[in-house]
Amino acid sequence: MFDFFRSNIKLLMGVLLVLIIPAFVLVGVEGYSNLRENRDIVAKVGRTDITRQEWDAAHRNEIDRLVASMPGIERSLLDNEASRFATLERLVNERVVALAAEQGLLIATDQRLALELTQDPTIASLRRPDGTLDVERYQQLLRAQGMTPEMFEAAVRADLSRRQVMSAISGSVFLTPTVANPALDAFFERREVQVAHFRPVDFRAAVQASDDDIQAFYDRNPQLFQSPEQMDVEYLVLDLAAMVSRVSVSESDLRVFYEQNLANQSFLEQRRASHILLTVEPGSTAAERATVRAEAESLLAELRASPERFAELARTRSQDPGSAVMGGDLDFFARGAMVRPFEDAVFALERDAISDVVETEFGFHIIQLTDIRQPPVESFESARPRLEQELRQQQAQRQFAAAAEEFSNRVFEESDALTPAAEALGLTIARANGVLRTGPLDAGRDAVLAHPRVLQSLFSPDSIRQQRNIEAIEVGANRLVSARVIEYRPSRLQTLDEVRSDVRERLIQQRSLEKARTEAQERLTAWRDGAAPALQSAVVISRLEDQNLPAPALTAALSANAGPSTVAWTQADLGPEGVMVVRVNRVLPREAPDAVQASLERGQLADLWGQAEIDAYLQALRARFNVQILATRTTSSS
């Protein structure tokens, strides 16, 4: 057969061209691309799509932000299905607001963008002492985040447009005391109540469950006794943190790394300088610059004769308003903080020395070095633990990129087992038994299996049927996992013998609860008709002081139609905890807040009102732009 292919390769290529070219003519390259991408669309907003790639990237960024703000938290606790869908909802909301801004022509101008950037504290930290932006550091900061200045500024501009839309909604909320006080008084109202709790446990002794009753309950409720769908799984994890511990560093490598760190520490040296600046207007002629330079040379000669007058002359002659009032003092700064000619001159001076005239884009400077602050040099022995860890981390990071590619390739190409990948990379295969669609039984040890994409892949029909390795999935920063099904057990109805004790307990609880509810209703009817109630001692409750009342009982008590002298009866269903009968003896006014507290409460109410307006507006926008959420949740209850 292979000989036939080799002998007729030109013929086969012709056939393929005949088949493929008309398809491209009819559908187009873009059509093929769209067909592929459609499988990854998770939401539609108007005519725009949100792809799974965008969703994953946005969610990773959100998790990174949360991990950075909460050091020490386990990443897997934040990365779950609920948080993923919250990210998707946020993306959808951003899109609909952006469309609303576009339709409303709410565009951020260049002036508004510039003002926003000047108010950003991170960008403000990149400014030089003369107020100009260090463009190189600005670009480095953005490159570290995978962005160009154009991308960043476009994102800021889009955010400004969205904020214009939302501020128009939230800013329209204004509550006067006349409007706010009745709502606040009702919310903080207090009530004196008495309760009686009818618990199922108090009626268990009167409940019987015969074999026939148990059989009948089992037959009526088969859905309660289904064993959950589950599987036994083996899995393999490639983790940068684990690689770090296996990396070995030699003594010579540590010595070289230490010397490199000493060189880097030289950049931490800080110098304190004062300067006198004679400015030159942009576009000045050579003659005009020469005149200013001559003035600077004259001033320098005066300083050479009387160096102690530097501060005095800086106050009277320097044209730098920021430092002149300080006698020219610029405080301490490190390399990279000043323009290059100025920096080179400062770091070439001896302490207390005065420079020659230094020309920069701002004019002509005369500089005096007033102090040097050099960090202490750390010895090799004291730095060794830190440097060894840093070097291990660096080497492991370099190795991880290659290992990740090999890991992904091996689990895919040799998909019958995880052993080849494990042996090639020195990893250990782990096993988890009884994994459910909702996650592993031991969520601590087998946390990587709780990732939604891992569970989705494991419980896919192909994975269950073929028992091959799933693709390598990134479950965290520098962390990959692959797994395969060892044994699959579908959901099934357990036999009565297997679950008899469970059936009996459920039946007794159900009947006990029914008796508690019946008794509660009978007592409530009698007490309303005037019978002497057997209630607990009276307590005063409010939304701020629940007196340990269960939430349903608190809601029922505060909702009952009672007044200052009107008694009201009600009851609250507490689910498996039974029923609570509530008597509201009287309604008490709230304690009057002071002026500061009253103002704070009105502000909080206005914020809540504004948020409700925003939520309603977002729902209206979703309807207007025909939002469709196409992603489905991967977990289900068993």
PDB file of N, CA and C in Angstrom, residues 325-371:
ATOM      1  N   VAL A 325      13.658  76.369  46.316  1.00  0.00           N
ATOM      2  CA  VAL A 325      13.254  76.743  47.680  1.00  0.00           C
ATOM      3  C   VAL A 325      13.945  75.877  48.725  1.00  0.00           C
ATOM      4  N   MET A 326      14.446  74.691  48.292  1.00  0.00           N
ATOM      5  CA  MET A 326      15.151  73.779  49.193  1.00  0.00           C
ATOM      6  C   MET A 326      16.661  73.951  49.074  1.00  0.00           C
ATOM      7  N   GLY A 327      17.098  75.080  48.538  1.00  0.00           N
ATOM      8  CA  GLY A 327      18.532  75.287  48.349  1.00  0.00           C
ATOM      9  C   GLY A 327      19.111  74.388  47.281  1.00  0.00           C
ATOM     10  N   GLY A 328      18.251  73.940  46.338  1.00  0.00           N
ATOM     11  CA  GLY A 328      18.708  73.072  45.247  1.00  0.00           C
ATOM     12  C   GLY A 328      18.671  71.599  45.570  1.00  0.00           C
ATOM     13  N   ASP A 329      18.260  71.227  46.797  1.00  0.00           N
ATOM     14  CA  ASP A 329      18.329  69.822  47.234  1.00  0.00           C
ATOM     15  C   ASP A 329      17.330  68.956  46.471  1.00  0.00           C
ATOM     16  N   LEU A 330      17.813  67.835  45.940  1.00  0.00           N
ATOM     17  CA  LEU A 330      16.977  66.868  45.218  1.00  0.00           C
ATOM     18  C   LEU A 330      16.753  65.586  46.007  1.00  0.00           C
ATOM     19  N   ASP A 331      17.250  65.531  47.241  1.00  0.00           N
ATOM     20  CA  ASP A 331      17.129  64.356  48.100  1.00  0.00           C
ATOM     21  C   ASP A 331      17.861  63.169  47.460  1.00  0.00           C
ATOM     22  N   PHE A 332      17.696  61.961  48.023  1.00  0.00           N
ATOM     23  CA  PHE A 332      18.396  60.770  47.543  1.00  0.00           C
ATOM     24  C   PHE A 332      17.698  60.215  46.304  1.00  0.00           C
ATOM     25  N   PHE A 333      18.460  59.705  45.373  1.00  0.00           N
ATOM     26  CA  PHE A 333      17.906  59.025  44.205  1.00  0.00           C
ATOM     27  C   PHE A 333      18.925  58.004  43.717  1.00  0.00           C
ATOM     28  N   ALA A 334      18.417  56.987  43.027  1.00  0.00           N
ATOM     29  CA  ALA A 334      19.275  55.921  42.496  1.00  0.00           C
ATOM     30  C   ALA A 334      19.417  56.098  40.990  1.00  0.00           C
ATOM     31  N   ARG A 335      20.219  55.240  40.382  1.00  0.00           N
ATOM     32  CA  ARG A 335      20.373  55.274  38.927  1.00  0.00           C
ATOM     33  C   ARG A 335      19.015  55.016  38.260  1.00  0.00           C
ATOM     34  N   GLY A 336      18.775  55.714  37.170  1.00  0.00           N
ATOM     35  CA  GLY A 336      17.526  55.550  36.438  1.00  0.00           C
ATOM     36  C   GLY A 336      16.490  56.587  36.780  1.00  0.00           C
ATOM     37  N   ALA A 337      16.736  57.397  37.815  1.00  0.00           N
ATOM     38  CA  ALA A 337      15.754  58.383  38.235  1.00  0.00           C
ATOM     39  C   ALA A 337      15.904  59.707  37.503  1.00  0.00           C
ATOM     40  N   MET A 338      17.075  59.984  36.973  1.00  0.00           N
ATOM     41  CA  MET A 338      17.350  61.264  36.318  1.00  0.00           C
ATOM     42  C   MET A 338      17.704  61.044  34.847  1.00  0.00           C
ATOM     43  N   VAL A 339      17.685  62.152  34.086  1.00  0.00           N
ATOM     44  CA  VAL A 339      18.123  62.041  32.696  1.00  0.00           C
ATOM     45  C   VAL A 339      19.598  61.652  32.677  1.00  0.00           C
ATOM     46  N   ARG A 340      20.031  60.996  31.611  1.00  0.00           N
ATOM     47  CA  ARG A 340      21.338  60.344  31.593  1.00  0.00           C
ATOM     48  C   ARG A 340      22.519  61.293  31.838  1.00  0.00           C
ATOM     49  N   PRO A 341      22.628  62.461  31.164  1.00  0.00           N
ATOM     50  CA  PRO A 341      23.804  63.317  31.428  1.00  0.00           C
ATOM     51  C   PRO A 341      23.877  63.774  32.887  1.00  0.00           C
ATOM     52  N   PHE A 342      22.713  64.085  33.453  1.00  0.00           N
ATOM     53  CA  PHE A 342      22.677  64.518  34.849  1.00  0.00           C
ATOM     54  C   PHE A 342      23.125  63.377  35.764  1.00  0.00           C
ATOM     55  N   GLU A 343      22.589  62.172  35.500  1.00  0.00           N
ATOM     56  CA  GLU A 343      22.918  61.003  36.319  1.00  0.00           C
ATOM     57  C   GLU A 343      24.405  60.672  36.229  1.00  0.00           C
ATOM     58  N   ASP A 344      24.943  60.671  35.025  1.00  0.00           N
ATOM     59  CA  ASP A 344      26.363  60.351  34.844  1.00  0.00           C
ATOM     60  C   ASP A 344      27.245  61.325  35.624  1.00  0.00           C
ATOM     61  N   ALA A 345      26.883  62.594  35.611  1.00  0.00           N
ATOM     62  CA  ALA A 345      27.678  63.591  36.334  1.00  0.00           C
ATOM     63  C   ALA A 345      27.610  63.360  37.839  1.00  0.00           C
ATOM     64  N   VAL A 346      26.429  63.078  38.356  1.00  0.00           N
ATOM     65  CA  VAL A 346      26.258  62.870  39.797  1.00  0.00           C
ATOM     66  C   VAL A 346      27.058  61.665  40.268  1.00  0.00           C
ATOM     67  N   PHE A 347      26.981  60.552  39.526  1.00  0.00           N
ATOM     68  CA  PHE A 347      27.629  59.317  39.970  1.00  0.00           C
ATOM     69  C   PHE A 347      29.132  59.312  39.666  1.00  0.00           C
ATOM     70  N   ALA A 348      29.617  60.372  39.049  1.00  0.00           N
ATOM     71  CA  ALA A 348      31.074  60.503  38.832  1.00  0.00           C
ATOM     72  C   ALA A 348      31.726  61.418  39.868  1.00  0.00           C
ATOM     73  N   LEU A 349      30.917  62.092  40.688  1.00  0.00           N
ATOM     74  CA  LEU A 349      31.449  63.056  41.651  1.00  0.00           C
ATOM     75  C   LEU A 349      31.881  62.407  42.948  1.00  0.00           C
ATOM     76  N   GLU A 350      32.851  63.052  43.624  1.00  0.00           N
ATOM     77  CA  GLU A 350      33.176  62.697  44.999  1.00  0.00           C
ATOM     78  C   GLU A 350      32.253  63.491  45.924  1.00  0.00           C
ATOM     79  N   ARG A 351      32.141  63.019  47.153  1.00  0.00           N
ATOM     80  CA  ARG A 351      31.281  63.712  48.116  1.00  0.00           C
ATOM     81  C   ARG A 351      31.722  65.173  48.270  1.00  0.00           C
ATOM     82  N   ASP A 352      30.759  66.085  48.288  1.00  0.00           N
ATOM     83  CA  ASP A 352      30.923  67.540  48.439  1.00  0.00           C
ATOM     84  C   ASP A 352      31.513  68.214  47.211  1.00  0.00           C
ATOM     85  N   ALA A 353      31.841  67.466  46.159  1.00  0.00           N
ATOM     86  CA  ALA A 353      32.427  68.070  44.956  1.00  0.00           C
ATOM     87  C   ALA A 353      31.346  68.764  44.137  1.00  0.00           C
ATOM     88  N   ILE A 354      31.770  69.736  43.339  1.00  0.00           N
ATOM     89  CA  ILE A 354      30.869  70.471  42.456  1.00  0.00           C
ATOM     90  C   ILE A 354      31.255  70.139  41.017  1.00  0.00           C
ATOM     91  N   SER A 355      30.252  69.848  40.206  1.00  0.00           N
ATOM     92  CA  SER A 355      30.496  69.437  38.822  1.00  0.00           C
ATOM     93  C   SER A 355      30.814  70.626  37.932  1.00  0.00           C
ATOM     94  N   ASP A 356      31.264  70.318  36.717  1.00  0.00           N
ATOM     95  CA  ASP A 356      31.319  71.335  35.677  1.00  0.00           C
ATOM     96  C   ASP A 356      29.873  71.622  35.237  1.00  0.00           C
ATOM     97  N   VAL A 357      29.698  72.527  34.321  1.00  0.00           N
ATOM     98  CA  VAL A 357      28.363  72.801  33.789  1.00  0.00           C
ATOM     99  C   VAL A 357      27.897  71.578  32.990  1.00  0.00           C
ATOM    100  N   VAL A 358      26.695  71.088  33.303  1.00  0.00           N
ATOM    101  CA  VAL A 358      26.134  69.890  32.655  1.00  0.00           C
ATOM    102  C   VAL A 358      24.923  70.318  31.834  1.00  0.00           C
ATOM    103  N   GLU A 359      24.937  69.978  30.570  1.00  0.00           N
ATOM    104  CA  GLU A 359      23.828  70.349  29.691  1.00  0.00           C
ATOM    105  C   GLU A 359      22.875  69.167  29.530  1.00  0.00           C
ATOM    106  N   THR A 360      21.580  69.437  29.724  1.00  0.00           N
ATOM    107  CA  THR A 360      20.525  68.446  29.467  1.00  0.00           C
ATOM    108  C   THR A 360      19.456  69.113  28.627  1.00  0.00           C
ATOM    109  N   GLU A 361      18.393  68.365  28.348  1.00  0.00           N
ATOM    110  CA  GLU A 361      17.290  68.923  27.564  1.00  0.00           C
ATOM    111  C   GLU A 361      16.576  70.055  28.291  1.00  0.00           C
ATOM    112  N   PHE A 362      16.814  70.184  29.624  1.00  0.00           N
ATOM    113  CA  PHE A 362      16.131  71.219  30.401  1.00  0.00           C
ATOM    114  C   PHE A 362      16.947  72.505  30.527  1.00  0.00           C
ATOM    115  N   GLY A 363      18.216  72.431  30.203  1.00  0.00           N
ATOM    116  CA  GLY A 363      19.067  73.609  30.305  1.00  0.00           C
ATOM    117  C   GLY A 363      20.441  73.231  30.812  1.00  0.00           C
ATOM    118  N   PHE A 364      21.024  74.150  31.614  1.00  0.00           N
ATOM    119  CA  PHE A 364      22.386  73.949  32.126  1.00  0.00           C
ATOM    120  C   PHE A 364      22.350  73.821  33.649  1.00  0.00           C
ATOM    121  N   HIS A 365      23.004  72.772  34.153  1.00  0.00           N
ATOM    122  CA  HIS A 365      22.996  72.463  35.583  1.00  0.00           C
ATOM    123  C   HIS A 365      24.407  72.636  36.158  1.00  0.00           C
ATOM    124  N   ILE A 366      24.420  73.067  37.419  1.00  0.00           N
ATOM    125  CA  ILE A 366      25.625  72.974  38.245  1.00  0.00           C
ATOM    126  C   ILE A 366      25.235  72.106  39.426  1.00  0.00           C
ATOM    127  N   ILE A 367      26.002  71.027  39.649  1.00  0.00           N
ATOM    128  CA  ILE A 367      25.583  70.006  40.609  1.00  0.00           C
ATOM    129  C   ILE A 367      26.615  69.880  41.725  1.00  0.00           C
ATOM    130  N   GLN A 368      26.101  69.719  42.944  1.00  0.00           N
ATOM    131  CA  GLN A 368      26.970  69.421  44.095  1.00  0.00           C
ATOM    132  C   GLN A 368      26.497  68.118  44.720  1.00  0.00           C
ATOM    133  N   LEU A 369      27.407  67.158  44.867  1.00  0.00           N
ATOM    134  CA  LEU A 369      27.082  65.883  45.527  1.00  0.00           C
ATOM    135  C   LEU A 369      27.208  66.083  47.030  1.00  0.00           C
ATOM    136  N   THR A 370      26.105  65.854  47.764  1.00  0.00           N
ATOM    137  CA  THR A 370      26.094  66.131  49.203  1.00  0.00           C
ATOM    138  C   THR A 370      26.165  64.887  50.068  1.00  0.00           C
ATOM    139  N   ASP A 371      25.766  63.718  49.530  1.00  0.00           N
ATOM    140  CA  ASP A 371      25.815  62.517  50.372  1.00  0.00           C
ATOM    141  C   ASP A 371      25.743  61.277  49.481  1.00  0.00           C
TER     142      ASP A 371
END
